[in-house]
XYZ file of C-alpha atoms in Angstrom:
154
model
C 0.250 149.604 284.061
C -1.445 152.855 284.925
C -3.143 153.667 288.186
C -6.566 155.320 288.345
C -7.451 157.503 291.350
C -10.025 160.065 292.445
C -8.395 163.511 292.112
C -7.284 165.562 295.060
C -8.872 168.969 295.590
C -5.810 170.671 294.065
C -5.725 168.392 290.997
C -9.441 168.873 290.316
C -9.264 172.643 290.889
C -6.268 173.169 288.611
C -7.740 171.003 285.831
C -10.984 172.989 285.964
C -9.962 176.605 286.513
C -6.250 177.172 285.707
C -4.804 178.800 282.590
C -1.109 179.577 282.067
C -1.998 182.732 280.126
C -5.302 183.891 281.554
C -6.722 186.603 279.286
C -3.439 186.502 277.319
C -1.513 187.653 280.394
C 0.031 185.885 283.361
C -1.034 182.530 284.744
C -4.223 182.559 286.776
C -7.482 180.904 287.686
C -10.853 181.509 286.080
C -14.054 181.663 288.106
C -15.736 178.976 285.968
C -14.375 175.750 284.422
C -15.132 177.007 280.921
C -12.102 179.341 280.732
C -14.303 182.242 281.728
C -15.009 184.634 284.579
C -18.533 185.133 283.218
C -21.408 182.910 284.315
C -21.880 180.111 281.742
C -25.150 179.840 279.837
C -27.474 177.134 281.181
C -28.445 175.549 277.860
C -28.790 172.046 276.390
C -25.691 170.561 274.724
C -23.604 171.150 272.828
C -23.994 174.797 273.868
C -21.298 177.315 273.031
C -17.821 178.170 274.325
C -19.203 179.134 277.753
C -22.122 176.865 278.613
C -22.961 174.057 281.035
C -25.735 171.777 282.271
C -27.109 173.465 285.400
C -30.361 175.100 286.592
C -32.169 172.119 285.017
C -31.224 173.207 281.489
C -31.699 169.569 280.454
C -33.564 168.284 283.525
C -31.087 165.471 284.229
C -27.419 164.680 283.818
C -25.929 164.407 280.333
C -23.366 162.016 278.883
C -19.752 162.903 279.604
C -18.418 165.123 276.857
C -21.736 166.672 275.896
C -20.334 170.204 276.208
C -17.111 169.781 274.214
C -16.984 173.450 273.225
C -16.741 174.513 276.900
C -13.353 172.993 277.716
C -10.936 173.978 280.435
C -7.385 174.859 279.391
C -6.368 171.228 279.990
C -9.206 169.951 277.807
C -11.483 168.648 280.544
C -15.217 169.036 279.935
C -18.352 169.011 282.080
C -16.556 170.046 285.278
C -19.212 172.681 285.835
C -22.754 171.442 286.242
C -23.915 167.994 285.171
C -22.968 166.104 288.374
C -21.173 167.083 291.577
C -17.856 165.251 291.569
C -16.325 163.585 294.621
C -12.772 164.536 295.543
C -10.124 162.680 297.498
C -10.900 164.934 300.446
C -13.010 164.401 303.534
C -14.263 167.125 305.838
C -14.919 165.069 308.957
C -17.184 162.212 307.838
C -18.208 164.098 304.703
C -16.721 163.669 301.224
C -15.948 166.922 299.446
C -17.408 167.586 295.986
C -16.917 170.271 293.368
C -18.547 171.408 290.167
C -22.211 171.569 291.082
C -24.900 169.548 289.362
C -27.606 169.935 286.749
C -29.969 170.959 289.585
C -27.763 173.689 291.104
C -27.370 177.385 290.324
C -24.302 179.060 288.804
C -22.583 179.639 292.172
C -22.095 175.871 292.521
C -20.009 175.844 289.322
C -17.666 178.570 290.511
C -14.161 178.224 291.878
C -15.378 179.791 295.131
C -17.553 176.912 296.349
C -16.563 173.563 297.872
C -19.464 171.247 298.769
C -19.519 168.246 301.071
C -21.715 165.159 301.008
C -21.922 163.242 304.261
C -21.227 159.738 303.021
C -21.295 158.461 306.602
C -24.901 159.638 306.924
C -26.213 158.680 303.481
C -24.239 155.447 303.072
C -21.789 154.305 300.416
C -24.472 152.324 298.574
C -26.759 155.328 298.138
C -27.482 156.422 294.575
C -28.055 159.989 293.434
C -28.439 161.201 289.857
C -26.551 164.428 290.580
C -23.355 163.034 292.126
C -20.483 161.150 290.533
C -16.742 161.172 290.226
C -13.953 161.895 287.799
C -10.862 159.740 287.760
C -7.272 160.689 287.083
C -4.842 158.400 285.344
C -1.412 158.373 286.927
C 1.490 157.369 284.701
C 3.276 154.074 285.119
C 5.895 154.580 287.862
C 8.337 152.124 286.276
C 11.369 153.726 284.644
C 11.377 153.906 280.888
C 14.520 152.314 279.421
C 16.795 154.852 277.825
C 18.270 153.634 274.546
C 22.052 153.380 274.681
C 24.043 154.389 271.614
C 25.131 151.491 269.495
C 28.888 150.986 269.496
C 30.474 150.699 266.127
C 33.527 148.665 265.303
C 36.013 149.915 262.725
C-alpha cells in the first residue's frame, strides 16, 4: 500500500539537481537537472548526456523518458524542459512549478528559477500542453515484520 503525492519543492529540487559527489568532490547542486552546470543542448530525443526538450526543439512535449541519457543523479529524467511540473507549494493563490517547458528558454530549466501558475485565475479544469506534474511514491508506513531466530531443541 504505497501513497502517491506531488513532490514538495525540496523533494523536486534535490531529485533534479543534487549529487553527493559533484564533479568528483563534495556534495552539491548542479545548475541543470542533467548533472551539469552547462546549458543543455535543445535537441530532439534521445539527445546526449546533457540535452533536453526546450526552445521548441521538438515543438511539443515528448513522452516521459525520451531523454534517458540526461538523467539526474537519482535517475530522474525530463525534469528540465518538456513540461513545467507542479509542486506541492502555493505562493498565494498560485501553484509553484519547476523545470520549464518545451516552449521556454534555458533559464527556465535552471536551479535558479521557480515559476508560479495562478490556478485560482486559470481554473483547475484548464488544460495546457506545457504543464504537468510528477508524482512521488512514498513507502508503505506499516512496519515490516522482522524475522525472529528459530529456536532449536536439543
